Amino acid sequence: MTMIPNIPPVLPMPIAIFGDANVIPISTPQGSGQLSFEAGFPFITQVPLLAGGIAPARADFNAVMRMLSIHAFFAQSGGVYPWVGADADFPGLNYLRGNHVLGDDGHEYIARLPSGPGVPAAGGGFVGPINPVMDSGTYWWNMTEALEKGSSGGAYVVGDSKLWRFRTNQLPEGWYHENGDRFPEGTDEYEVLDSFTPEFKADNGITLSVIGGINTLSLPTAYYTDGRGMFRRPGTPVGSIRDDTMRPITGSMTISSNIGVTPVAQVTGAFEVGAAIANSVNIQSVAGASNRMNFNPARLGPNFSGTETVPIHVNLTPAIYLGVPK
């Protein structure tokens, strides 16, 4: 028979928080009846006193109730446990995929892969403790960075690109205007840009340059060489740029007249009558007069005289996500 969990009563505080309590050792000292992590209450505390047994101590009961209720009180308050690595007296904790910890940078992390002193490594040995703050994202996912309050309102992968309605100097935290700006080695931005694969860098125009003896890496740019913003659409290879093109517009018109008669033309749309061509000869080799017909889309209105062919659109800010700075 299974039981549906019910919400337990609130713990107002840990039990025996102000009571006297022993420090719980790893092992019970030889010949004592002290509570320990390995043995709990040793067998001698079960032996009758007249037969040489040792009574369990009240301070040990207080110690175990305080220890357990402190954890329950912490969890009740929504606490996230800090990551625990190795030190001189402890090898560190083992973490399984999906475990949540708090890094020493104040960010919450979720385990992507198991790690810890007891977790076997693929090539033999053990993975060992992996500090989430120092991890590049292989073992831990920085949940706070992805869901930072006021940053993006959702989970984004570092390297994501997006068009924002914010101005270039008012982008949410972690987002950078794709304008080709460069960052020097030693900055958080350089570290993130340098972590991308060579293919990603090549596809997105992230280039390395040495300026003043210092390595710098550039942001991608969403702008063409003449400053125009480039449209984005599915296609391969990634990052390739297709130059201006448009569907062909064709047409023809012939106007001619006999000698001494002014040509008359009815033209509409993009066509217009150009200058007369004197002493022209028509196809029948009869002397006459002709007019050149010009094709000029600008006659249709100001929207047909631009430097590029674009649909109606609204300008937005292209930006890349590099994560929230540490």
Tab-separated table of C-alpha atoms in Angstrom:
chain	number	residue	atom	x	y	z
A	1	MET	CA	0.000	0.000	0.000
A	2	THR	CA	1.320	3.403	-0.924
A	3	MET	CA	0.605	6.653	0.835
A	4	ILE	CA	-0.009	10.093	-0.627
A	5	PRO	CA	2.363	12.607	0.989
A	6	ASN	CA	0.766	15.309	3.090
A	7	ILE	CA	2.229	18.709	3.899
A	8	PRO	CA	3.878	18.294	7.316
A	9	PRO	CA	3.522	20.820	10.133
A	10	VAL	CA	6.029	23.656	10.109
A	11	LEU	CA	9.104	23.227	12.269
A	12	PRO	CA	9.336	26.450	14.304
A	13	MET	CA	13.026	25.720	14.897
A	14	PRO	CA	15.413	22.724	14.993
A	15	ILE	CA	14.903	20.392	17.960
A	16	ALA	CA	17.271	20.905	20.924
A	17	ILE	CA	18.789	23.929	19.202
A	18	PHE	CA	19.508	25.454	22.634
A	19	GLY	CA	19.973	22.139	24.497
A	20	ASP	CA	23.247	20.546	25.475
A	21	ALA	CA	24.438	18.079	22.836
A	22	ASN	CA	27.548	16.046	22.165
A	23	VAL	CA	29.594	16.319	19.005
A	24	ILE	CA	28.867	13.212	16.950
A	25	PRO	CA	32.124	11.424	15.960
A	26	ILE	CA	32.617	9.297	12.838
A	27	SER	CA	33.370	6.175	14.929
A	28	THR	CA	32.409	5.268	18.498
A	29	PRO	CA	35.448	5.464	20.800
A	30	GLN	CA	36.547	2.025	22.009
A	31	GLY	CA	34.764	0.957	25.203
A	32	SER	CA	32.264	3.844	25.177
A	33	GLY	CA	28.577	3.995	24.500
A	34	GLN	CA	28.732	7.188	22.483
A	35	LEU	CA	26.597	7.701	19.410
A	36	SER	CA	28.588	7.843	16.137
A	37	PHE	CA	27.880	8.204	12.412
A	38	GLU	CA	29.194	4.716	11.638
A	39	ALA	CA	27.601	2.715	14.488
A	40	GLY	CA	24.751	4.880	15.750
A	41	PHE	CA	24.253	3.804	19.351
A	42	PRO	CA	26.703	0.926	19.887
A	43	PHE	CA	25.533	-2.496	21.064
A	44	ILE	CA	26.808	-1.881	24.604
A	45	THR	CA	23.978	0.619	25.153
A	46	GLN	CA	21.552	-2.317	24.773
A	47	VAL	CA	23.280	-4.407	27.408
A	48	PRO	CA	21.650	-4.182	30.908
A	49	LEU	CA	23.545	-1.919	33.237
A	50	LEU	CA	23.966	-4.688	35.839
A	51	ALA	CA	25.608	-6.808	33.130
A	52	GLY	CA	28.141	-4.089	32.297
A	53	GLY	CA	26.126	-2.107	29.787
A	54	ILE	CA	26.371	1.662	29.277
A	55	ALA	CA	23.260	3.812	29.222
A	56	PRO	CA	22.826	6.005	26.126
A	57	ALA	CA	23.470	9.656	26.905
A	58	ARG	CA	20.789	12.332	26.775
A	59	ALA	CA	23.287	14.657	25.055
A	60	ASP	CA	23.648	12.057	22.285
A	61	PHE	CA	19.863	11.999	21.740
A	62	ASN	CA	19.875	15.793	21.608
A	63	ALA	CA	22.771	15.675	19.128
A	64	VAL	CA	21.065	13.333	16.658
A	65	MET	CA	17.701	15.137	16.882
A	66	ARG	CA	19.400	18.510	16.413
A	67	MET	CA	21.433	17.258	13.426
A	68	LEU	CA	18.425	15.789	11.592
A	69	SER	CA	16.028	18.622	12.393
A	70	ILE	CA	18.538	21.274	11.298
A	71	HIS	CA	18.505	19.696	7.831
A	72	ALA	CA	14.713	19.426	7.819
A	73	PHE	CA	14.416	23.068	8.921
A	74	PHE	CA	16.845	24.150	6.167
A	75	ALA	CA	14.928	22.207	3.495
A	76	GLN	CA	11.603	23.546	4.812
A	77	SER	CA	12.948	27.050	4.241
A	78	GLY	CA	13.741	26.250	0.596
A	79	GLY	CA	17.474	26.168	1.160
A	80	VAL	CA	19.904	24.933	-1.513
A	81	TYR	CA	22.928	23.146	-0.062
A	82	PRO	CA	26.364	24.554	-0.935
A	83	TRP	CA	28.693	22.411	-3.025
A	84	VAL	CA	31.106	20.436	-0.821
A	85	GLY	CA	34.498	19.472	-2.193
A	86	ALA	CA	37.469	17.720	-0.673
A	87	ASP	CA	39.497	19.022	2.257
A	88	ALA	CA	42.056	17.529	4.611
A	89	ASP	CA	39.451	15.574	6.587
A	90	PHE	CA	36.759	14.844	3.989
A	91	PRO	CA	36.931	13.605	0.360
A	92	GLY	CA	33.896	15.598	-0.756
A	93	LEU	CA	30.343	14.627	-1.605
A	94	ASN	CA	29.114	12.571	-4.561
A	95	TYR	CA	26.594	14.315	-6.812
A	96	LEU	CA	24.256	12.594	-9.259
A	97	ARG	CA	22.689	14.032	-12.379
A	98	GLY	CA	19.900	16.458	-11.463
A	99	ASN	CA	21.300	17.383	-8.043
A	100	HIS	CA	21.121	21.072	-7.118
A	101	VAL	CA	23.933	22.891	-5.312
A	102	LEU	CA	24.903	26.454	-4.484
A	103	GLY	CA	28.305	27.545	-5.794
A	104	ASP	CA	30.605	29.839	-3.868
A	105	ASP	CA	29.758	32.525	-6.469
A	106	GLY	CA	26.172	32.572	-5.198
A	107	HIS	CA	24.785	30.860	-8.328
A	108	GLU	CA	22.639	27.730	-8.262
A	109	TYR	CA	23.899	24.800	-10.355
A	110	ILE	CA	22.268	21.586	-11.589
A	111	ALA	CA	24.406	18.497	-12.204
A	112	ARG	CA	24.536	17.429	-15.861
A	113	LEU	CA	26.810	14.456	-15.146
A	114	PRO	CA	27.695	12.626	-11.906
A	115	SER	CA	30.843	13.741	-10.105
A	116	GLY	CA	32.533	13.107	-6.798
A	117	PRO	CA	35.188	10.955	-5.140
A	118	GLY	CA	33.135	7.769	-5.570
A	119	VAL	CA	31.922	8.312	-9.152
A	120	PRO	CA	33.800	6.035	-11.613
A	121	ALA	CA	35.492	7.740	-14.567
A	122	ALA	CA	35.164	6.347	-18.106
A	123	GLY	CA	38.903	5.677	-18.470
A	124	GLY	CA	39.312	4.211	-14.992
A	125	GLY	CA	39.688	5.758	-11.587
A	126	PHE	CA	37.197	8.302	-10.307
A	127	VAL	CA	35.847	11.606	-11.531
A	128	GLY	CA	36.496	13.306	-8.220
A	129	PRO	CA	34.921	16.538	-6.947
A	130	ILE	CA	34.141	19.001	-9.786
A	131	ASN	CA	33.671	22.554	-8.547
A	132	PRO	CA	30.688	23.953	-10.494
A	133	VAL	CA	32.117	27.474	-10.469
A	134	MET	CA	35.282	26.255	-12.208
A	135	ASP	CA	33.494	23.861	-14.572
A	136	SER	CA	33.089	24.879	-18.235
A	137	GLY	CA	29.579	23.441	-18.396
A	138	THR	CA	30.405	19.749	-18.831
A	139	TYR	CA	29.322	18.582	-15.386
A	140	TRP	CA	27.231	21.494	-14.138
A	141	TRP	CA	24.602	23.812	-15.622
A	142	ASN	CA	24.547	27.328	-14.205
A	143	MET	CA	20.845	27.700	-13.485
A	144	THR	CA	21.152	31.188	-11.999
A	145	GLU	CA	23.071	32.435	-15.028
A	146	ALA	CA	20.385	31.183	-17.388
A	147	LEU	CA	17.462	32.392	-15.309
A	148	GLU	CA	19.043	35.488	-13.772
A	149	LYS	CA	16.382	37.915	-12.640
A	150	GLY	CA	15.965	40.586	-15.266
A	151	SER	CA	18.290	38.903	-17.767
A	152	SER	CA	16.183	37.096	-20.318
A	153	GLY	CA	13.169	35.550	-18.615
A	154	GLY	CA	14.093	32.125	-19.951
A	155	ALA	CA	16.856	29.607	-20.309
A	156	TYR	CA	19.353	30.485	-23.035
A	157	VAL	CA	22.431	28.615	-24.182
A	158	VAL	CA	25.639	30.626	-24.335
A	159	GLY	CA	26.048	31.546	-27.996
A	160	ASP	CA	22.330	32.006	-28.649
A	161	SER	CA	21.440	34.942	-30.895
A	162	LYS	CA	18.249	36.973	-30.722
A	163	LEU	CA	16.650	40.165	-32.002
A	164	TRP	CA	15.659	42.386	-29.062
A	165	ARG	CA	13.359	45.390	-28.771
A	166	PHE	CA	15.807	46.954	-26.312
A	167	ARG	CA	18.260	49.635	-27.370
A	168	THR	CA	21.882	48.601	-27.807
A	169	ASN	CA	22.920	50.138	-24.472
A	170	GLN	CA	19.923	48.746	-22.576
A	171	LEU	CA	20.137	45.022	-23.402
A	172	PRO	CA	19.380	42.525	-20.592
A	173	GLU	CA	22.325	41.231	-18.592
A	174	GLY	CA	24.437	38.725	-20.460
A	175	TRP	CA	23.420	39.953	-23.945
A	176	TYR	CA	25.854	41.803	-26.217
A	177	HIS	CA	25.119	43.839	-29.328
A	178	GLU	CA	26.420	41.987	-32.396
A	179	ASN	CA	28.532	44.876	-33.646
A	180	GLY	CA	31.991	43.282	-33.818
A	181	ASP	CA	33.304	44.836	-30.591
A	182	ARG	CA	36.543	43.275	-29.341
A	183	PHE	CA	37.387	42.067	-25.812
A	184	PRO	CA	40.931	41.587	-24.483
A	185	GLU	CA	42.279	38.390	-22.996
A	186	GLY	CA	41.596	38.201	-19.266
A	187	THR	CA	37.998	39.459	-19.465
A	188	ASP	CA	34.938	37.275	-18.885
A	189	GLU	CA	33.770	38.029	-22.419
A	190	TYR	CA	37.065	36.858	-23.946
A	191	GLU	CA	36.890	33.639	-21.908
A	192	VAL	CA	33.396	32.854	-23.205
A	193	LEU	CA	34.223	33.730	-26.824
A	194	ASP	CA	37.379	31.620	-26.633
A	195	SER	CA	35.368	28.629	-25.344
A	196	PHE	CA	33.442	28.318	-28.626
A	197	THR	CA	34.532	25.685	-31.119
A	198	PRO	CA	36.707	26.731	-34.087
A	199	GLU	CA	33.744	26.023	-36.379
A	200	PHE	CA	31.441	28.289	-34.377
A	201	LYS	CA	34.023	31.068	-34.428
A	202	ALA	CA	34.515	30.748	-38.180
A	203	ASP	CA	30.776	30.583	-38.956
A	204	ASN	CA	30.001	33.649	-36.843
A	205	GLY	CA	32.981	35.859	-37.636
A	206	ILE	CA	34.594	35.675	-34.177
A	207	THR	CA	38.162	36.652	-35.000
A	208	LEU	CA	41.406	36.841	-33.058
A	209	SER	CA	43.543	39.975	-33.314
A	210	VAL	CA	46.560	41.175	-31.342
A	211	ILE	CA	46.160	44.815	-30.332
A	212	GLY	CA	48.949	46.446	-28.357
A	213	GLY	CA	50.477	43.043	-27.688
A	214	ILE	CA	47.234	41.717	-26.175
A	215	ASN	CA	45.050	39.012	-27.725
A	216	THR	CA	41.499	40.143	-28.439
A	217	LEU	CA	38.427	38.304	-29.705
A	218	SER	CA	35.542	39.939	-31.536
A	219	LEU	CA	31.817	39.627	-31.158
A	220	PRO	CA	29.910	38.490	-34.245
A	221	THR	CA	28.511	41.269	-36.413
A	222	ALA	CA	25.007	41.341	-37.850
A	223	TYR	CA	25.890	44.133	-40.281
A	224	TYR	CA	27.117	44.104	-43.872
A	225	THR	CA	30.317	45.887	-44.888
A	226	ASP	CA	28.345	49.036	-45.806
A	227	GLY	CA	26.562	49.131	-42.436
A	228	ARG	CA	23.264	47.593	-43.479
A	229	GLY	CA	21.704	45.066	-41.094
A	230	MET	CA	21.486	41.606	-42.602
A	231	PHE	CA	18.295	39.536	-42.648
A	232	ARG	CA	18.437	36.053	-41.166
A	233	ARG	CA	16.970	32.970	-42.797
A	234	PRO	CA	17.510	29.187	-42.824
A	235	GLY	CA	20.334	28.032	-45.038
A	236	THR	CA	23.719	26.358	-45.280
A	237	PRO	CA	26.551	26.719	-44.755
A	238	VAL	CA	25.962	28.549	-41.491
A	239	GLY	CA	27.239	32.113	-41.537
A	240	SER	CA	27.472	32.401	-45.333
A	241	ILE	CA	26.306	35.753	-46.729
A	242	ARG	CA	24.263	36.033	-49.909
A	243	ASP	CA	24.604	39.378	-51.672
A	244	ASP	CA	21.723	41.538	-52.979
A	245	THR	CA	19.481	39.841	-55.548
A	246	MET	CA	15.999	40.412	-56.923
A	247	ARG	CA	13.687	38.732	-59.378
A	248	PRO	CA	14.245	39.999	-62.953
A	249	ILE	CA	11.927	42.691	-64.323
A	250	THR	CA	11.691	42.736	-68.122
A	251	GLY	CA	9.764	44.706	-70.697
A	252	SER	CA	9.951	46.324	-74.124
A	253	MET	CA	8.278	49.054	-76.130
A	254	THR	CA	8.774	50.498	-79.597
A	255	ILE	CA	7.600	53.934	-80.708
A	256	SER	CA	8.105	55.235	-84.209
A	257	SER	CA	6.540	57.684	-86.672
A	258	ASN	CA	6.932	58.962	-90.193
A	259	ILE	CA	9.192	61.930	-90.984
A	260	GLY	CA	7.910	65.179	-89.574
A	261	VAL	CA	5.436	63.565	-87.210
A	262	THR	CA	6.104	63.866	-83.499
A	263	PRO	CA	5.981	60.461	-81.802
A	264	VAL	CA	3.121	59.974	-79.422
A	265	ALA	CA	3.341	57.411	-76.639
A	266	GLN	CA	1.002	56.212	-73.934
A	267	VAL	CA	3.156	55.084	-70.998
A	268	THR	CA	2.254	53.945	-67.482
A	269	GLY	CA	4.001	52.593	-64.429
A	270	ALA	CA	7.781	52.516	-64.557
A	271	PHE	CA	8.084	53.513	-68.219
A	272	GLU	CA	8.723	57.090	-69.358
A	273	VAL	CA	9.463	58.832	-72.650
A	274	GLY	CA	13.112	59.714	-73.076
A	275	ALA	CA	14.927	62.055	-75.468
A	276	ALA	CA	14.225	61.844	-79.176
A	277	ILE	CA	16.674	59.976	-81.355
A	278	ALA	CA	17.192	62.038	-84.516
A	279	ASN	CA	17.643	60.566	-87.988
A	280	SER	CA	16.749	57.080	-86.874
A	281	VAL	CA	15.690	54.500	-89.376
A	282	ASN	CA	12.832	52.120	-88.752
A	283	ILE	CA	12.843	48.478	-89.656
A	284	GLN	CA	11.507	49.214	-93.127
A	285	SER	CA	14.521	51.511	-93.758
A	286	VAL	CA	12.222	54.543	-94.011
A	287	ALA	CA	13.608	57.742	-92.513
A	288	GLY	CA	11.663	58.786	-89.467
A	289	ALA	CA	11.942	59.749	-85.778
A	290	SER	CA	12.005	57.581	-82.639
A	291	ASN	CA	12.006	58.173	-78.913
A	292	ARG	CA	13.977	56.176	-76.350
A	293	MET	CA	11.796	54.575	-73.639
A	294	ASN	CA	13.344	54.630	-70.162
A	295	PHE	CA	12.502	52.239	-67.333
A	296	ASN	CA	12.647	54.006	-63.970
A	297	PRO	CA	10.921	52.348	-60.931
A	298	ALA	CA	11.446	55.587	-58.925
A	299	ARG	CA	8.490	57.024	-60.870
A	300	LEU	CA	6.252	54.755	-58.784
A	301	GLY	CA	7.055	56.578	-55.522
A	302	PRO	CA	9.778	57.107	-52.894
A	303	ASN	CA	9.649	53.462	-51.756
A	304	PHE	CA	11.050	52.449	-55.163
A	305	SER	CA	14.194	54.565	-55.001
A	306	GLY	CA	16.066	52.966	-52.079
A	307	THR	CA	19.549	51.462	-52.064
A	308	GLU	CA	18.262	47.969	-51.274
A	309	THR	CA	15.166	45.830	-51.800
A	310	VAL	CA	13.538	45.126	-48.429
A	311	PRO	CA	10.060	44.209	-47.168
A	312	ILE	CA	8.282	46.400	-44.631
A	313	HIS	CA	10.023	45.860	-41.331
A	314	VAL	CA	10.800	47.194	-37.846
A	315	ASN	CA	14.369	47.686	-36.622
A	316	LEU	CA	15.470	45.499	-33.692
A	317	THR	CA	18.800	44.995	-31.908
A	318	PRO	CA	20.737	41.827	-32.850
A	319	ALA	CA	22.508	40.390	-29.798
A	320	ILE	CA	24.451	37.301	-28.710
A	321	TYR	CA	24.182	35.691	-25.259
A	322	LEU	CA	27.503	35.277	-23.460
A	323	GLY	CA	26.043	34.532	-20.029
A	324	VAL	CA	25.894	36.624	-16.891
A	325	PRO	CA	29.398	37.799	-15.875
A	326	LYS	CA	30.865	36.028	-12.853
